[in-house]
Short mmCIF file of C-alpha atoms and ligand atoms in Angstrom, two decimals:
data_model
loop_
_atom_site.label_atom_id
_atom_site.label_comp_id
_atom_site.label_asym_id
_atom_site.label_seq_id
_atom_site.Cartn_x
_atom_site.Cartn_y
_atom_site.Cartn_z
CA MET A 1 -53.87 4.66 65.98
CA SER A 2 -51.72 7.08 67.92
CA ALA A 3 -51.87 7.10 71.75
CA ARG A 4 -53.63 9.61 73.97
CA ILE A 5 -50.97 12.08 75.14
CA LEU A 6 -51.05 12.71 78.89
CA GLU A 7 -49.97 16.37 79.05
CA GLY A 8 -48.27 17.20 82.35
CA LYS A 9 -49.44 20.81 82.36
CA VAL A 10 -53.12 19.85 82.39
CA PHE A 11 -52.71 17.73 85.53
CA ALA A 12 -50.14 20.01 87.18
CA GLN A 13 -52.61 22.87 86.85
CA GLN A 14 -55.27 20.84 88.67
CA PHE A 15 -52.85 19.90 91.48
CA LYS A 16 -51.83 23.53 91.88
CA GLU A 17 -55.41 24.80 91.93
CA ASP A 18 -56.24 22.29 94.64
CA ALA A 19 -53.12 23.26 96.67
CA GLY A 20 -53.92 26.98 96.27
CA ARG A 21 -57.51 26.44 97.45
CA ARG A 22 -56.41 24.50 100.51
CA ALA A 23 -53.67 27.05 101.31
CA ALA A 24 -56.34 29.79 101.26
CA ILE A 25 -58.51 27.80 103.70
CA LEU A 26 -55.54 27.41 106.07
CA ARG A 27 -54.88 31.17 105.93
CA GLU A 28 -58.51 32.26 106.32
CA LYS A 29 -59.85 29.67 108.76
CA HIS A 30 -56.73 28.86 110.77
CA GLY A 31 -54.54 31.97 110.36
CA VAL A 32 -51.71 29.78 109.08
CA THR A 33 -49.74 30.40 105.89
CA PRO A 34 -48.14 27.12 104.73
CA GLY A 35 -44.35 27.53 104.51
CA LEU A 36 -41.64 25.67 102.60
CA ALA A 37 -37.87 25.88 103.16
CA VAL A 38 -35.62 24.56 100.41
CA ILE A 39 -31.93 24.10 101.19
CA ILE A 40 -29.53 24.06 98.26
CA VAL A 41 -25.86 23.29 98.88
CA GLY A 42 -23.41 24.41 96.19
CA SER A 43 -24.16 25.54 92.66
CA ASN A 44 -25.34 22.57 90.57
CA PRO A 45 -27.01 24.35 87.60
CA ALA A 46 -29.89 21.85 87.20
CA SER A 47 -30.61 22.03 90.95
CA GLN A 48 -30.67 25.84 90.78
CA VAL A 49 -33.36 25.69 88.06
CA TYR A 50 -35.46 23.20 90.07
CA VAL A 51 -35.18 25.29 93.24
CA ARG A 52 -36.18 28.47 91.39
CA ASN A 53 -39.25 26.67 89.99
CA LYS A 54 -40.27 25.52 93.46
CA HIS A 55 -39.95 29.07 94.80
CA LYS A 56 -42.00 30.51 91.91
CA SER A 57 -44.77 27.93 92.40
CA CYS A 58 -44.98 28.80 96.09
CA GLU A 59 -45.34 32.50 95.26
CA GLU A 60 -48.13 31.77 92.75
CA LEU A 61 -50.13 29.83 95.34
CA GLY A 62 -49.68 32.00 98.42
CA ILE A 63 -47.26 29.59 100.09
CA TYR A 64 -44.45 31.18 102.13
CA SER A 65 -41.09 30.15 100.67
CA GLU A 66 -37.51 30.41 101.92
CA VAL A 67 -34.56 29.34 99.79
CA ILE A 68 -31.45 28.74 101.86
CA GLU A 69 -28.30 28.78 99.73
CA LEU A 70 -25.29 27.22 101.43
CA PRO A 71 -21.76 27.18 100.00
CA GLU A 72 -20.28 24.15 98.22
CA GLU A 73 -17.91 23.45 101.15
CA THR A 74 -20.70 23.25 103.79
CA THR A 75 -19.99 20.49 106.33
CA LYS A 76 -22.41 17.82 107.50
CA GLY A 77 -22.53 19.51 110.92
CA GLU A 78 -23.45 22.89 109.46
CA LEU A 79 -26.18 21.40 107.29
CA ILE A 80 -27.63 19.42 110.20
CA ALA A 81 -27.61 22.56 112.39
CA LYS A 82 -29.65 24.35 109.70
CA ILE A 83 -32.14 21.47 109.53
CA ASP A 84 -32.48 21.48 113.34
CA GLU A 85 -33.25 25.21 113.24
CA LEU A 86 -35.92 24.73 110.51
CA ASN A 87 -37.45 21.77 112.40
CA LEU A 88 -38.23 24.25 115.23
CA ASN A 89 -39.28 27.18 112.99
CA LYS A 90 -43.08 27.66 113.28
CA ARG A 91 -43.36 29.46 109.90
CA ILE A 92 -41.97 26.40 108.11
CA HIS A 93 -44.20 23.34 107.53
CA GLY A 94 -42.09 21.64 104.87
CA ILE A 95 -38.32 21.18 104.52
CA LEU A 96 -36.59 19.94 101.37
CA VAL A 97 -32.86 19.40 100.91
CA GLN A 98 -32.20 19.56 97.18
CA LEU A 99 -30.26 16.55 95.85
CA PRO A 100 -27.61 15.74 94.78
CA LEU A 101 -25.44 16.95 97.66
CA PRO A 102 -21.81 17.97 96.96
CA GLN A 103 -19.27 15.16 97.01
CA GLN A 104 -17.83 15.75 100.51
CA ILE A 105 -21.22 15.19 102.18
CA ALA A 106 -22.91 12.91 99.61
CA ASP A 107 -21.94 9.85 101.69
CA CYS A 108 -23.93 11.20 104.64
CA GLU A 109 -27.11 11.81 102.59
CA ALA A 110 -29.24 9.38 104.61
CA GLU A 111 -28.08 10.77 107.97
CA ILE A 112 -28.79 14.33 106.77
CA LEU A 113 -32.25 13.57 105.34
CA ASN A 114 -33.20 11.54 108.41
CA ARG A 115 -32.63 14.62 110.56
CA ILE A 116 -35.69 16.33 109.01
CA ASP A 117 -38.75 16.12 111.28
CA PRO A 118 -40.95 13.47 109.55
CA ALA A 119 -43.93 15.86 109.89
CA LYS A 120 -42.03 18.40 107.72
CA ASP A 121 -40.54 15.84 105.30
CA VAL A 122 -42.30 16.99 102.10
CA ASP A 123 -40.00 14.77 99.98
CA GLY A 124 -41.35 11.70 101.81
CA PHE A 125 -37.81 10.27 102.07
CA HIS A 126 -37.65 9.83 105.88
CA PRO A 127 -37.82 6.17 107.02
CA VAL A 128 -40.91 7.02 109.12
CA ASN A 129 -42.78 8.18 106.01
CA VAL A 130 -41.43 5.25 103.96
CA GLY A 131 -42.75 2.92 106.68
CA ARG A 132 -46.15 4.60 106.64
CA LEU A 133 -46.35 4.19 102.87
CA VAL A 134 -45.48 0.50 103.10
CA THR A 135 -48.01 -0.18 105.87
CA GLY A 136 -50.72 2.02 104.31
CA GLU A 137 -50.86 4.65 107.08
CA PRO A 138 -51.34 8.31 106.12
CA GLY A 139 -48.05 10.17 105.64
CA LEU A 140 -46.04 12.24 103.18
CA VAL A 141 -45.35 10.46 99.88
CA PRO A 142 -42.50 11.27 97.41
CA CYS A 143 -43.72 13.87 94.92
CA THR A 144 -42.94 12.24 91.57
CA PRO A 145 -44.65 8.87 92.15
CA ALA A 146 -47.54 10.54 94.02
CA GLY A 147 -48.02 12.87 91.04
CA CYS A 148 -48.04 9.97 88.57
CA ILE A 149 -50.72 8.11 90.54
CA ARG A 150 -52.90 11.20 90.90
CA MET A 151 -52.56 11.78 87.14
CA LEU A 152 -53.72 8.20 86.42
CA GLU A 153 -56.73 8.77 88.69
CA LEU A 154 -57.65 12.09 87.07
CA ALA A 155 -57.20 10.56 83.60
CA ASP A 156 -59.58 7.69 84.54
CA ILE A 157 -56.97 5.05 83.78
CA PRO A 158 -57.91 1.95 85.80
CA MET A 159 -55.32 0.41 88.13
CA ASP A 160 -57.49 -2.10 90.06
CA GLY A 161 -56.64 -5.64 88.92
CA LYS A 162 -54.29 -4.40 86.20
CA LYS A 163 -50.72 -5.55 85.60
CA ALA A 164 -48.25 -2.75 86.36
CA VAL A 165 -44.55 -3.03 85.60
CA ILE A 166 -41.98 -0.57 86.93
CA ILE A 167 -38.47 -0.42 85.46
CA GLY A 168 -36.09 1.01 88.08
CA ARG A 169 -35.91 0.44 91.85
CA SER A 170 -34.84 3.83 93.22
CA ASN A 171 -35.98 5.08 96.62
CA ILE A 172 -37.31 8.27 94.96
CA VAL A 173 -39.46 6.69 92.24
CA GLY A 174 -39.45 2.90 91.74
CA LYS A 175 -39.98 1.67 95.31
CA PRO A 176 -42.66 4.21 96.34
CA MET A 177 -44.44 3.63 93.01
CA LEU A 178 -44.59 -0.11 93.81
CA HIS A 179 -46.46 0.58 97.06
CA LEU A 180 -48.77 3.21 95.59
CA LEU A 181 -49.85 0.90 92.75
CA LEU A 182 -50.22 -2.04 95.13
CA ALA A 183 -52.46 0.07 97.38
CA ARG A 184 -54.68 0.61 94.32
CA ASN A 185 -54.94 -3.16 93.78
CA ALA A 186 -52.64 -3.44 90.77
CA THR A 187 -50.50 -6.57 90.35
CA VAL A 188 -47.06 -5.01 90.43
CA THR A 189 -43.70 -6.22 89.10
CA ILE A 190 -40.51 -4.22 89.62
CA CYS A 191 -37.65 -4.73 87.15
CA HIS A 192 -34.02 -3.57 87.31
CA SER A 193 -30.60 -4.07 85.76
CA HIS A 194 -30.49 -7.77 86.76
CA THR A 195 -33.92 -8.66 85.36
CA GLN A 196 -33.75 -11.42 82.75
CA ASP A 197 -35.74 -11.11 79.51
CA LEU A 198 -37.00 -7.65 80.42
CA ALA A 199 -39.09 -7.28 77.24
CA ALA A 200 -41.08 -10.43 78.08
CA VAL A 201 -42.03 -8.82 81.42
CA THR A 202 -42.77 -5.32 80.09
CA LYS A 203 -44.92 -6.71 77.25
CA GLU A 204 -47.37 -8.00 79.88
CA ALA A 205 -47.87 -4.53 81.41
CA ASP A 206 -51.16 -2.65 81.24
CA ILE A 207 -49.30 0.19 82.98
CA LEU A 208 -45.56 0.57 82.33
CA VAL A 209 -43.48 3.00 84.39
CA ALA A 210 -39.99 3.80 83.09
CA ALA A 211 -37.63 5.25 85.70
CA ILE A 212 -34.18 4.07 84.69
CA GLY A 213 -32.33 7.17 83.51
CA LYS A 214 -31.37 5.78 80.08
CA PRO A 215 -32.43 7.72 76.97
CA LYS A 216 -35.09 5.96 74.81
CA PHE A 217 -34.51 2.66 76.65
CA VAL A 218 -38.11 1.44 76.22
CA THR A 219 -38.75 0.60 72.58
CA ALA A 220 -42.01 -0.22 70.78
CA ASP A 221 -41.38 -3.99 70.80
CA MET A 222 -41.34 -3.92 74.65
CA VAL A 223 -44.86 -2.49 74.90
CA LYS A 224 -48.25 -4.22 74.97
CA PRO A 225 -50.69 -2.63 72.47
CA GLY A 226 -52.99 -0.20 74.29
CA ALA A 227 -50.83 0.04 77.44
CA THR A 228 -50.42 3.24 79.49
CA ILE A 229 -46.80 4.42 79.48
CA ILE A 230 -45.45 6.72 82.20
CA ASP A 231 -42.02 8.10 81.38
CA VAL A 232 -40.21 9.42 84.45
CA GLY A 233 -36.85 9.83 82.68
CA ILE A 234 -35.25 13.21 81.99
CA ASN A 235 -32.09 12.70 79.94
CA ARG A 236 -30.14 15.56 78.39
CA ILE A 237 -28.70 14.20 75.13
CA ALA A 238 -27.56 17.58 73.76
CA PRO A 239 -27.34 21.07 75.31
CA LYS A 240 -30.96 21.86 74.43
CA LYS A 241 -32.41 18.39 73.88
CA LEU A 242 -34.19 16.43 76.61
CA VAL A 243 -35.54 12.94 76.04
CA GLY A 244 -37.22 10.43 78.30
CA ASP A 245 -36.52 6.78 79.06
CA VAL A 246 -39.07 5.85 76.37
CA ASP A 247 -38.69 6.07 72.59
CA PHE A 248 -41.73 8.37 72.43
CA GLU A 249 -42.23 8.59 68.64
CA ALA A 250 -42.27 4.81 68.12
CA VAL A 251 -44.01 3.83 71.38
CA LYS A 252 -46.90 6.29 70.93
CA GLU A 253 -47.98 4.26 67.88
CA VAL A 254 -48.43 1.14 70.04
CA ALA A 255 -49.51 2.52 73.44
CA GLY A 256 -53.00 3.58 74.50
CA ALA A 257 -51.76 6.57 76.53
CA ILE A 258 -48.31 8.05 77.08
CA THR A 259 -46.59 10.93 78.90
CA PRO A 260 -44.23 13.05 76.75
CA VAL A 261 -40.76 14.33 77.74
CA PRO A 262 -40.46 17.24 78.21
CA GLY A 263 -43.96 18.29 79.20
CA GLY A 264 -45.01 15.17 81.09
CA VAL A 265 -44.12 13.84 84.54
CA GLY A 266 -41.51 16.59 85.18
CA LEU A 267 -44.29 19.16 85.54
CA LEU A 268 -46.17 16.99 88.04
CA THR A 269 -43.33 16.87 90.57
CA VAL A 270 -43.30 20.55 91.56
CA ALA A 271 -47.10 20.71 91.55
CA MET A 272 -47.27 17.68 93.85
CA LEU A 273 -44.65 19.27 96.14
CA MET A 274 -47.06 22.18 96.61
CA GLN A 275 -49.74 19.66 97.63
CA ASN A 276 -47.32 18.03 100.08
CA VAL A 277 -46.47 21.39 101.69
CA VAL A 278 -50.18 22.14 102.15
CA LYS A 279 -50.82 18.61 103.45
CA ALA A 280 -47.94 18.92 105.95
CA ALA A 281 -49.36 22.26 107.16
CA GLU A 282 -52.87 20.78 107.45
CA LEU A 283 -51.57 17.87 109.54
CA GLN A 284 -49.49 20.23 111.73
CA VAL A 285 -52.48 22.47 112.52
CA GLY A 286 -54.60 19.38 113.17
CA LYS A 287 -56.99 19.94 110.28
N1 GUN B 1 -33.33 16.14 93.02
C1 GUN B 1 -33.94 15.53 91.98
N2 GUN B 1 -35.17 15.08 92.33
C2 GUN B 1 -35.34 15.43 93.63
C3 GUN B 1 -36.41 15.25 94.55
O1 GUN B 1 -37.47 14.68 94.26
N3 GUN B 1 -36.19 15.76 95.80
C4 GUN B 1 -35.04 16.38 96.15
N4 GUN B 1 -34.91 16.82 97.39
N5 GUN B 1 -34.02 16.56 95.32
C5 GUN B 1 -34.18 16.09 94.07
#
């Protein structure tokens, strides 16, 4: 039997409705319009599309949005000065520096991101927010893993006591996902390029998260029958052809539930960013 398809748009719509409702409460009860500033340095075409989508989502939901476009040759000092200015700007509750940064400042990525006020860090990348996630204190959580967990909750897929396996140990997806699943009482294993006999580990998973960045890396023989498969990969294999990290056509015949690519997790990220902007504004006004 073919798996249940977890359509990103269904869940993204729910996240956005919730963010829009809470933004309206902030405006009407507190006189505060939540505001997001996105900084984009240079002209990476994929980044330009992502930034445009973020701006459009803000407009739909009544969130104030500023896109700050800086030239390719921007220095670390100039970028930090812009962040400092936004940290003090009362209209702005969330700041996001679009990644990747151009080559000449890519080495300073951590120093640049750490300059963002943790209260405005809607990417959840600042060490203060990472620490809060690890210790279980309330804070801002990276959008993609937070969106995946919220989707599992809305889809009534149990996590408590289940075996979850994550492939990929990035700071953006793999590591935060580990802590979010652990906080929901899953037994979590994180695999990476040095893991031995990967298929033996993944075959145990009730929930399998693929975040490796390799097209169709997860094949049907690596999946436990009935498992829930979350595919975080977005790989362009031809000018107009995107595929995930999972061999969708084959794996959907074995899995119990699966996210497609495109049309899956990618749609959750922007919707969850809207929630993070509203959450940051709520915390800043003391609601
Ligand atoms: N580029 C790709 N994904 C992301 C993300 O989640 N946040 C930021 N800031 N840049 C990205």
